CSV table of C-alpha atoms and ligand atoms in Angstrom, one decimal:
chain,number,residue,atom,x,y,z
A,196,UNK,CA,38.3,-41.9,58.7
A,197,UNK,CA,42.2,-42.7,57.9
A,198,UNK,CA,41.2,-46.1,55.8
A,199,UNK,CA,38.9,-43.9,53.9
A,200,UNK,CA,41.4,-41.3,53.4
A,201,UNK,CA,43.9,-43.5,52.4
A,202,UNK,CA,41.5,-45.7,50.3
A,203,UNK,CA,40.8,-42.2,48.0
A,204,UNK,CA,44.3,-41.2,47.9
A,205,UNK,CA,45.4,-44.5,46.4
A,206,UNK,CA,42.6,-44.7,43.8
A,207,UNK,CA,43.7,-41.3,42.5
A,208,UNK,CA,46.2,-41.7,40.0
A,209,UNK,CA,47.1,-38.6,39.3
A,210,UNK,CA,46.1,-35.5,41.1
A,211,UNK,CA,44.6,-32.8,38.6
A,212,UNK,CA,47.3,-30.0,39.5
A,213,UNK,CA,48.2,-28.4,36.4
A,214,UNK,CA,50.8,-25.9,36.5
A,215,UNK,CA,48.2,-23.1,35.1
A,216,UNK,CA,45.6,-23.5,37.1
A,217,UNK,CA,47.0,-23.6,40.8
A,218,UNK,CA,45.3,-21.1,43.0
A,219,UNK,CA,46.1,-20.9,46.1
A,220,UNK,CA,44.4,-17.7,47.6
A,221,UNK,CA,41.4,-16.3,46.8
A,222,UNK,CA,39.0,-13.8,48.4
A,223,UNK,CA,35.4,-14.0,48.9
A,224,UNK,CA,32.7,-11.9,50.1
A,225,UNK,CA,30.8,-13.9,52.7
A,226,UNK,CA,27.2,-12.9,53.5
A,227,UNK,CA,25.3,-15.2,55.9
A,228,UNK,CA,21.3,-14.7,56.5
A,229,UNK,CA,19.8,-12.3,58.9
A,230,UNK,CA,17.6,-14.4,61.3
A,231,UNK,CA,13.9,-14.4,60.7
A,232,UNK,CA,11.4,-12.0,63.1
A,233,UNK,CA,9.8,-13.9,66.1
A,234,UNK,CA,6.1,-13.3,65.7
A,235,UNK,CA,3.2,-11.4,67.4
A,236,UNK,CA,0.3,-12.9,67.2
A,237,UNK,CA,-2.6,-14.3,69.8
A,238,UNK,CA,-4.4,-17.7,69.6
A,239,UNK,CA,-8.2,-16.8,68.3
A,240,UNK,CA,-10.7,-19.3,67.9
A,241,UNK,CA,-14.7,-19.1,68.1
A,242,UNK,CA,-15.8,-18.3,71.6
A,243,UNK,CA,-12.1,-18.0,72.7
A,244,UNK,CA,-11.5,-14.3,71.2
A,245,UNK,CA,-8.9,-13.6,73.9
A,246,UNK,CA,-6.5,-16.2,73.6
A,247,UNK,CA,-2.8,-16.6,74.9
A,248,UNK,CA,-0.2,-15.3,72.9
A,249,UNK,CA,1.3,-18.1,70.3
A,250,UNK,CA,3.7,-16.4,67.7
A,251,UNK,CA,6.6,-18.8,67.1
A,252,UNK,CA,10.2,-17.8,66.6
A,253,UNK,CA,11.8,-16.6,63.8
A,254,UNK,CA,14.2,-19.5,61.8
A,255,UNK,CA,18.0,-18.4,61.8
A,256,UNK,CA,20.0,-16.8,58.9
A,257,UNK,CA,22.0,-19.0,56.7
A,258,UNK,CA,25.3,-20.2,57.5
A,259,UNK,CA,28.6,-19.8,55.6
A,260,UNK,CA,30.4,-23.4,56.2
A,261,UNK,CA,33.6,-24.7,55.0
A,262,UNK,CA,33.4,-28.5,54.2
A,263,UNK,CA,37.2,-30.1,53.8
A,264,UNK,CA,37.4,-32.4,50.2
A,265,UNK,CA,40.5,-34.5,50.5
A,266,UNK,CA,39.9,-35.2,46.3
A,267,UNK,CA,40.5,-30.9,45.8
A,268,UNK,CA,44.3,-29.9,45.3
A,269,UNK,CA,43.5,-26.2,44.8
A,270,UNK,CA,41.1,-23.5,45.3
A,271,UNK,CA,40.1,-22.7,41.3
A,272,UNK,CA,37.0,-23.8,41.9
A,273,UNK,CA,36.3,-20.8,43.9
A,274,UNK,CA,38.7,-18.0,41.9
A,275,UNK,CA,35.4,-16.2,39.9
A,276,UNK,CA,33.0,-16.6,43.1
A,277,UNK,CA,33.2,-13.3,44.5
A,278,UNK,CA,30.6,-13.1,46.6
A,279,UNK,CA,28.9,-16.3,49.1
A,280,UNK,CA,25.7,-15.3,49.7
A,281,UNK,CA,23.4,-17.5,52.2
A,282,UNK,CA,19.5,-17.3,52.6
A,283,UNK,CA,17.6,-15.4,55.0
A,284,UNK,CA,15.8,-17.2,58.2
A,285,UNK,CA,11.9,-17.2,57.7
A,286,UNK,CA,9.7,-15.2,60.3
A,287,UNK,CA,8.0,-17.0,63.3
A,288,UNK,CA,4.1,-17.6,62.4
A,289,UNK,CA,0.9,-18.2,64.7
A,290,UNK,CA,0.5,-21.5,66.3
A,291,UNK,CA,4.1,-21.4,67.4
A,292,UNK,CA,4.8,-22.2,64.5
A,293,UNK,CA,8.9,-21.6,63.8
A,294,UNK,CA,10.1,-20.2,60.6
A,295,UNK,CA,11.9,-21.9,58.3
A,296,UNK,CA,15.9,-21.8,58.5
A,297,UNK,CA,17.8,-19.5,56.0
A,298,UNK,CA,19.8,-21.9,53.4
A,299,UNK,CA,23.6,-22.5,54.1
A,300,UNK,CA,26.1,-22.6,51.9
A,301,UNK,CA,28.5,-25.0,51.9
A,302,UNK,CA,32.3,-24.4,50.1
A,303,UNK,CA,33.7,-27.1,49.2
A,304,UNK,CA,37.9,-26.8,50.2
A,305,UNK,CA,41.0,-28.6,49.7
A,306,UNK,CA,42.2,-29.9,53.3
A,307,UNK,CA,44.8,-27.5,54.5
A,308,UNK,CA,43.1,-24.2,53.8
A,309,UNK,CA,43.0,-21.6,56.3
A,310,UNK,CA,40.3,-18.7,56.4
A,311,UNK,CA,41.2,-15.3,57.8
A,312,UNK,CA,39.9,-11.9,57.7
A,313,UNK,CA,40.6,-10.2,55.1
A,314,UNK,CA,40.9,-6.8,56.5
A,315,UNK,CA,43.0,-8.0,59.7
A,316,UNK,CA,44.7,-11.1,58.8
A,317,UNK,CA,43.6,-12.9,61.6
A,318,UNK,CA,42.9,-16.6,61.2
A,319,UNK,CA,39.4,-17.8,61.4
A,320,UNK,CA,39.1,-21.0,60.3
A,321,UNK,CA,41.8,-24.2,59.3
A,322,UNK,CA,40.0,-27.5,57.4
A,323,UNK,CA,42.6,-30.4,57.8
A,324,UNK,CA,40.1,-33.4,57.5
A,325,UNK,CA,38.2,-34.7,54.8
A,326,UNK,CA,34.3,-34.1,55.6
A,327,UNK,CA,35.1,-31.5,58.2
A,328,UNK,CA,32.7,-28.6,58.6
A,329,UNK,CA,33.6,-25.4,60.3
A,330,UNK,CA,30.9,-22.5,60.2
A,331,UNK,CA,32.7,-19.4,58.5
A,332,UNK,CA,30.0,-16.9,59.0
A,333,UNK,CA,27.1,-17.5,60.8
A,334,UNK,CA,23.7,-16.6,60.5
A,335,UNK,CA,21.9,-14.5,62.5
A,336,UNK,CA,19.7,-16.1,64.9
A,337,UNK,CA,16.0,-15.8,64.2
A,338,UNK,CA,13.8,-14.2,67.1
A,339,UNK,CA,11.8,-15.2,70.3
A,340,UNK,CA,8.0,-15.5,69.0
A,341,UNK,CA,5.9,-13.4,71.8
A,342,UNK,CA,4.6,-16.5,73.4
A,343,UNK,CA,8.2,-16.2,75.1
A,344,UNK,CA,7.4,-13.5,76.3
A,345,UNK,CA,4.5,-13.6,78.8
A,346,UNK,CA,5.1,-13.6,82.2
A,347,UNK,CA,2.7,-13.3,85.7
A,348,UNK,CA,2.1,-9.9,85.2
A,349,UNK,CA,1.7,-10.0,81.5
A,350,UNK,CA,-0.1,-12.3,80.2
A,351,UNK,CA,-0.9,-11.0,76.9
A,352,UNK,CA,2.8,-9.3,75.3
A,353,UNK,CA,3.1,-8.0,72.1
A,354,UNK,CA,6.3,-7.5,71.8
A,355,UNK,CA,8.2,-10.3,69.8
A,356,UNK,CA,12.1,-10.2,68.7
A,357,UNK,CA,13.8,-9.1,65.7
A,358,UNK,CA,16.0,-11.8,64.2
A,359,UNK,CA,19.6,-11.2,64.6
A,360,UNK,CA,21.4,-9.3,61.3
A,361,UNK,CA,23.1,-11.6,59.3
A,362,UNK,CA,27.2,-10.6,59.0
A,363,UNK,CA,29.2,-9.8,55.3
A,364,UNK,CA,32.6,-10.2,55.4
A,365,UNK,CA,35.7,-10.2,53.4
A,366,UNK,CA,37.6,-13.2,54.1
A,367,UNK,CA,40.9,-14.7,52.3
A,368,UNK,CA,40.9,-18.7,52.1
A,369,UNK,CA,44.8,-19.8,51.6
A,370,UNK,CA,45.8,-23.0,50.9
A,371,UNK,CA,48.9,-24.6,52.4
A,372,UNK,CA,49.1,-28.2,50.7
A,373,UNK,CA,49.2,-31.1,52.8
A,374,UNK,CA,51.6,-33.8,51.4
A,375,UNK,CA,53.7,-36.1,53.4
A,376,UNK,CA,56.8,-35.1,51.6
A,377,UNK,CA,58.1,-31.8,50.4
A,378,UNK,CA,60.6,-31.4,47.6
A,379,UNK,CA,63.3,-29.2,48.6
A,380,UNK,CA,66.5,-27.9,46.0
A,381,UNK,CA,68.0,-25.5,43.6
A,382,UNK,CA,66.3,-25.1,40.6
A,383,UNK,CA,67.6,-27.6,38.3
A,384,UNK,CA,68.3,-30.1,41.0
A,385,UNK,CA,65.8,-32.8,39.0
A,386,UNK,CA,62.7,-32.1,41.5
A,387,UNK,CA,60.1,-32.7,38.4
A,388,UNK,CA,61.8,-35.5,37.1
A,389,UNK,CA,62.0,-37.3,40.6
A,390,UNK,CA,58.1,-36.3,40.7
A,391,UNK,CA,57.5,-37.7,37.6
A,392,UNK,CA,59.1,-40.9,37.9
A,393,UNK,CA,57.8,-42.0,41.3
A,394,UNK,CA,53.8,-40.7,40.2
A,395,UNK,CA,51.7,-40.4,37.8
A,396,UNK,CA,52.3,-36.6,37.9
A,397,UNK,CA,53.7,-34.8,34.8
A,398,UNK,CA,55.3,-31.8,35.7
A,399,UNK,CA,57.3,-29.7,33.0
A,400,UNK,CA,61.2,-30.9,32.9
A,401,UNK,CA,63.7,-28.8,31.5
A,402,UNK,CA,67.2,-28.1,31.5
A,403,UNK,CA,67.0,-24.6,32.7
A,404,UNK,CA,66.1,-23.0,36.0
A,405,UNK,CA,62.5,-21.9,37.5
A,406,UNK,CA,61.0,-24.6,35.2
A,407,UNK,CA,58.7,-25.0,38.2
A,408,UNK,CA,56.7,-22.3,38.7
A,409,UNK,CA,53.8,-23.6,41.0
A,410,UNK,CA,53.7,-26.2,43.0
A,411,UNK,CA,52.8,-29.8,41.5
A,412,UNK,CA,51.5,-33.0,43.8
A,413,UNK,CA,52.0,-36.4,43.0
A,414,UNK,CA,50.6,-39.5,44.5
A,415,UNK,CA,53.4,-41.9,44.6
A,416,UNK,CA,52.7,-45.9,45.3
A,417,UNK,CA,54.4,-47.7,47.6
A,418,UNK,CA,54.7,-51.4,47.5
A,419,UNK,CA,51.1,-53.1,49.0
A,420,UNK,CA,48.8,-50.6,47.6
A,421,UNK,CA,50.1,-48.2,50.3
A,422,UNK,CA,50.9,-44.5,49.0
A,423,UNK,CA,52.0,-40.9,50.3
A,424,UNK,CA,51.8,-37.7,48.5
A,425,UNK,CA,55.2,-35.6,47.2
A,426,UNK,CA,55.3,-31.9,46.8
A,427,UNK,CA,57.1,-30.7,44.1
A,428,UNK,CA,57.9,-26.9,44.5
A,429,UNK,CA,59.7,-24.2,42.4
A,430,UNK,CA,63.5,-24.2,43.1
A,431,UNK,CA,65.0,-22.1,45.9
A,432,UNK,CA,68.3,-20.0,45.8
A,433,UNK,CA,70.6,-18.3,47.9
A,434,UNK,CA,68.7,-15.2,49.0
A,435,UNK,CA,65.4,-16.1,48.4
A,436,UNK,CA,64.1,-14.9,51.6
A,437,UNK,CA,65.3,-11.7,50.5
A,438,UNK,CA,63.0,-12.2,47.2
A,439,UNK,CA,65.8,-13.4,45.0
A,440,UNK,CA,64.2,-15.5,42.4
A,441,UNK,CA,60.8,-16.9,43.2
A,442,UNK,CA,61.3,-15.6,46.7
A,443,UNK,CA,60.1,-17.9,49.6
A,444,UNK,CA,56.3,-17.8,48.6
A,445,UNK,CA,56.2,-21.4,47.7
A,446,UNK,CA,58.0,-22.2,51.0
A,447,UNK,CA,54.9,-22.5,52.5
A,448,UNK,CA,53.3,-25.1,50.9
A,449,UNK,CA,56.5,-27.4,52.8
A,450,UNK,CA,55.2,-25.9,55.6
A,451,UNK,CA,52.7,-29.2,56.5
A,452,UNK,CA,54.4,-31.6,55.2
A,453,UNK,CA,55.7,-34.3,57.3
A,454,UNK,CA,58.8,-34.8,56.4
A,455,UNK,CA,61.3,-32.6,53.7
A,456,UNK,CA,63.5,-34.4,51.2
A,457,UNK,CA,66.4,-32.4,50.2
A,458,UNK,CA,68.0,-32.6,46.7
A,459,UNK,CA,71.1,-31.5,45.7
A,460,UNK,CA,72.6,-32.6,41.9
A,461,UNK,CA,75.8,-34.3,41.8
A,462,UNK,CA,77.5,-31.7,39.9
A,463,UNK,CA,77.4,-29.3,42.2
A,464,UNK,CA,80.5,-28.2,43.0
A,465,UNK,CA,80.0,-28.3,46.7
A,466,UNK,CA,77.3,-30.6,48.1
A,467,UNK,CA,77.6,-29.8,51.7
A,468,UNK,CA,77.6,-25.5,51.3
A,469,UNK,CA,74.8,-26.1,49.0
A,470,UNK,CA,72.7,-27.9,51.6
A,471,UNK,CA,74.1,-24.8,54.4
A,472,UNK,CA,71.9,-22.8,52.0
A,473,UNK,CA,69.1,-24.3,51.8
A,474,UNK,CA,68.7,-24.6,55.3
A,475,UNK,CA,69.6,-21.0,55.7
A,476,UNK,CA,67.0,-19.9,53.3
A,477,UNK,CA,64.5,-22.3,55.2
A,478,UNK,CA,64.9,-21.0,58.6
A,479,UNK,CA,64.8,-17.4,57.8
A,480,UNK,CA,61.6,-18.3,56.5
A,481,UNK,CA,60.1,-20.5,59.5
A,482,UNK,CA,63.0,-22.5,61.8
A,483,UNK,CA,60.2,-24.4,62.4
A,484,UNK,CA,60.8,-26.0,59.5
A,485,UNK,CA,64.1,-27.9,60.7
A,486,UNK,CA,62.0,-29.7,62.8
A,487,UNK,CA,61.0,-31.7,60.4
A,488,UNK,CA,62.8,-35.3,59.3
A,489,UNK,CA,65.0,-35.0,56.4
A,490,UNK,CA,66.5,-37.0,54.0
A,491,UNK,CA,69.0,-35.9,51.2
A,492,UNK,CA,69.3,-37.2,47.7
A,493,UNK,CA,71.9,-36.5,45.6
A,494,UNK,CA,70.5,-36.2,41.9
A,495,UNK,CA,71.9,-37.1,38.8
A,496,UNK,CA,74.1,-40.1,40.0
A,497,UNK,CA,74.4,-42.0,36.6
A,498,UNK,CA,76.6,-39.0,35.4
A,499,UNK,CA,79.3,-40.4,37.9
A,500,UNK,CA,81.3,-43.5,38.5
A,501,UNK,CA,81.5,-45.5,41.3
A,502,UNK,CA,85.0,-44.2,42.3
A,503,UNK,CA,83.5,-40.4,42.5
A,504,UNK,CA,80.6,-41.5,44.3
A,505,UNK,CA,82.8,-42.8,46.9
A,506,UNK,CA,84.5,-39.6,47.2
A,507,UNK,CA,81.8,-37.2,46.9
A,508,UNK,CA,79.7,-39.8,50.1
A,509,UNK,CA,82.8,-38.9,51.9
A,510,UNK,CA,82.0,-35.3,51.7
A,511,UNK,CA,78.3,-35.4,52.7
A,512,UNK,CA,76.5,-33.9,55.6
A,513,UNK,CA,76.2,-36.6,57.9
A,514,UNK,CA,73.6,-35.4,60.4
A,515,UNK,CA,71.1,-36.8,57.9
A,516,UNK,CA,70.6,-39.9,55.7
A,517,UNK,CA,71.4,-39.4,52.4
A,518,UNK,CA,71.5,-41.6,48.8
A,519,UNK,CA,72.6,-41.3,45.5
A,520,UNK,CA,69.7,-41.7,43.3
A,521,UNK,CA,69.2,-40.8,39.4
A,522,UNK,CA,65.5,-40.7,38.4
A,523,UNK,CA,66.9,-41.0,34.5
A,524,UNK,CA,68.8,-44.7,35.2
A,525,UNK,CA,66.4,-45.6,37.8
A,526,UNK,CA,69.1,-45.8,40.6
A,527,UNK,CA,68.0,-46.2,44.2
A,528,UNK,CA,64.8,-45.0,43.5
A,529,UNK,CA,63.2,-47.8,45.3
A,530,UNK,CA,65.6,-47.1,48.1
A,531,UNK,CA,64.9,-43.3,47.9
A,532,UNK,CA,61.4,-44.7,49.0
A,533,UNK,CA,62.3,-47.0,51.1
A,534,UNK,CA,64.4,-44.6,53.2
A,535,UNK,CA,61.1,-41.5,53.1
A,536,UNK,CA,58.5,-44.4,54.0
A,537,UNK,CA,60.7,-44.9,57.2
A,538,UNK,CA,61.3,-41.3,57.9
A,539,UNK,CA,57.1,-40.8,57.4
A,540,UNK,CA,56.4,-43.6,59.8
A,541,UNK,CA,59.3,-43.1,62.6
A,542,UNK,CA,57.7,-41.1,65.2
B,919,GTP,N1,71.3,-37.0,34.0
B,919,GTP,C1,70.3,-37.0,34.5
B,919,GTP,N2,69.7,-35.6,34.3
B,919,GTP,C2,68.6,-35.3,35.3
B,919,GTP,C3,68.3,-36.4,36.1
B,919,GTP,N3,67.1,-35.9,36.9
B,919,GTP,C4,66.9,-35.0,36.1
B,919,GTP,N4,67.8,-34.7,35.1
B,919,GTP,C5,67.9,-33.1,34.2
B,919,GTP,O1,67.8,-32.3,34.8
B,919,GTP,C6,67.3,-31.1,34.3
B,919,GTP,C7,66.6,-30.3,35.9
B,919,GTP,O2,65.4,-31.5,35.8
B,919,GTP,P1,64.0,-30.7,36.6
B,919,GTP,O3,63.5,-31.8,37.0
B,919,GTP,O4,63.3,-29.7,36.1
B,919,GTP,O5,64.5,-29.9,37.6
B,919,GTP,P2,63.4,-29.3,38.9
B,919,GTP,O6,64.6,-29.6,40.2
B,919,GTP,O7,62.7,-29.8,39.0
B,919,GTP,O8,64.3,-27.9,38.3
B,919,GTP,P3,63.3,-26.3,38.3
B,919,GTP,O9,61.7,-26.8,38.1
B,919,GTP,O10,63.7,-25.4,37.6
B,919,GTP,O11,63.3,-26.4,39.7
B,919,GTP,C8,66.3,-31.6,33.2
B,919,GTP,O12,67.2,-31.2,32.0
B,919,GTP,C9,66.4,-33.1,33.5
B,919,GTP,O13,66.7,-33.9,31.9
B,919,GTP,C10,68.7,-37.7,36.4
B,919,GTP,O14,68.6,-38.3,37.2
B,919,GTP,N5,69.9,-37.3,35.5
B,920,MG,MG1,60.5,-28.5,38.8
């Protein structure tokens, strides 16, 4: 299973997550099929006018099923599918013939998809593995045929069970990306630039804040045909937890990442303070984020000389491994990948 997963991953060069079609939330109305009715029927044959009951069972109604697909990275394909309708089960028939099952509907979803009840917000199912199938909205059971109801006192029951009704419900599908590394930093720190250098992804890059408005994913090739997935999310600013900037809506996409790569520009006035602001915003969003392993990359190191680098190094937070990088000058990029790999595999 894991082998297949890695094989699929490493064959992907670039993930089709373009900035304008990243969809991480859809609401759909799911209707499962009703079960077929059990049949009430008595065996008849020439010379045997009063045969016993032989009504078959109804078939179950179709389910609405979610299936994990590791090649999907957004819910875009479900955006315009407002109604999902499974088939009804067929009624049972004579000679104990069971009715056919209603047709199931299988919705392919990316790994990391969570389905919630649209009214209560309650989590129903979560898809985390390729090929994993979970019934979202179960079809109604088929009714039993009259054959099941014969007893010592009633040899000729006419009663057969009706099929169970299907279920109609509004469901919210929500995606939390399942990347290995999440990039965390202020706007303009150089997050998208790094992603564009280490992967085939081509996120928009520009010299202003909030260039990135939706997450970008990239597969990073690592040494001998290995790889990991990096998620570039919109920048975070102080007060994001209260909704400043783009708020913390996108932080949910790093909740499932194995580790976090903090990125702070070397031209920041106070790197240690900026790091604290980022930590603080993460904590307010979800304190569990701080349980993840972290690495700090000081970006744009091409802007300073070695002397200044030494000076700044002395001021860096010591609680996590750090490295000076430059995506433009390709400085320490391999070293950073090594550090990430090490953290991803340190358990
Ligand atoms: N000198 C230098 N500039 C860089 C480097 N990396 C990124 N930049 C520049 O920094 C600016 C911001 O880069 P982005 O990659 O868009 O930054 P970001 O963190 O994705 O920004 P948001 O999407 O707004 O959060 C761009 O003008 C980049 O060219 C680097 O290594 N050296
Ligand atoms: Mg960006």
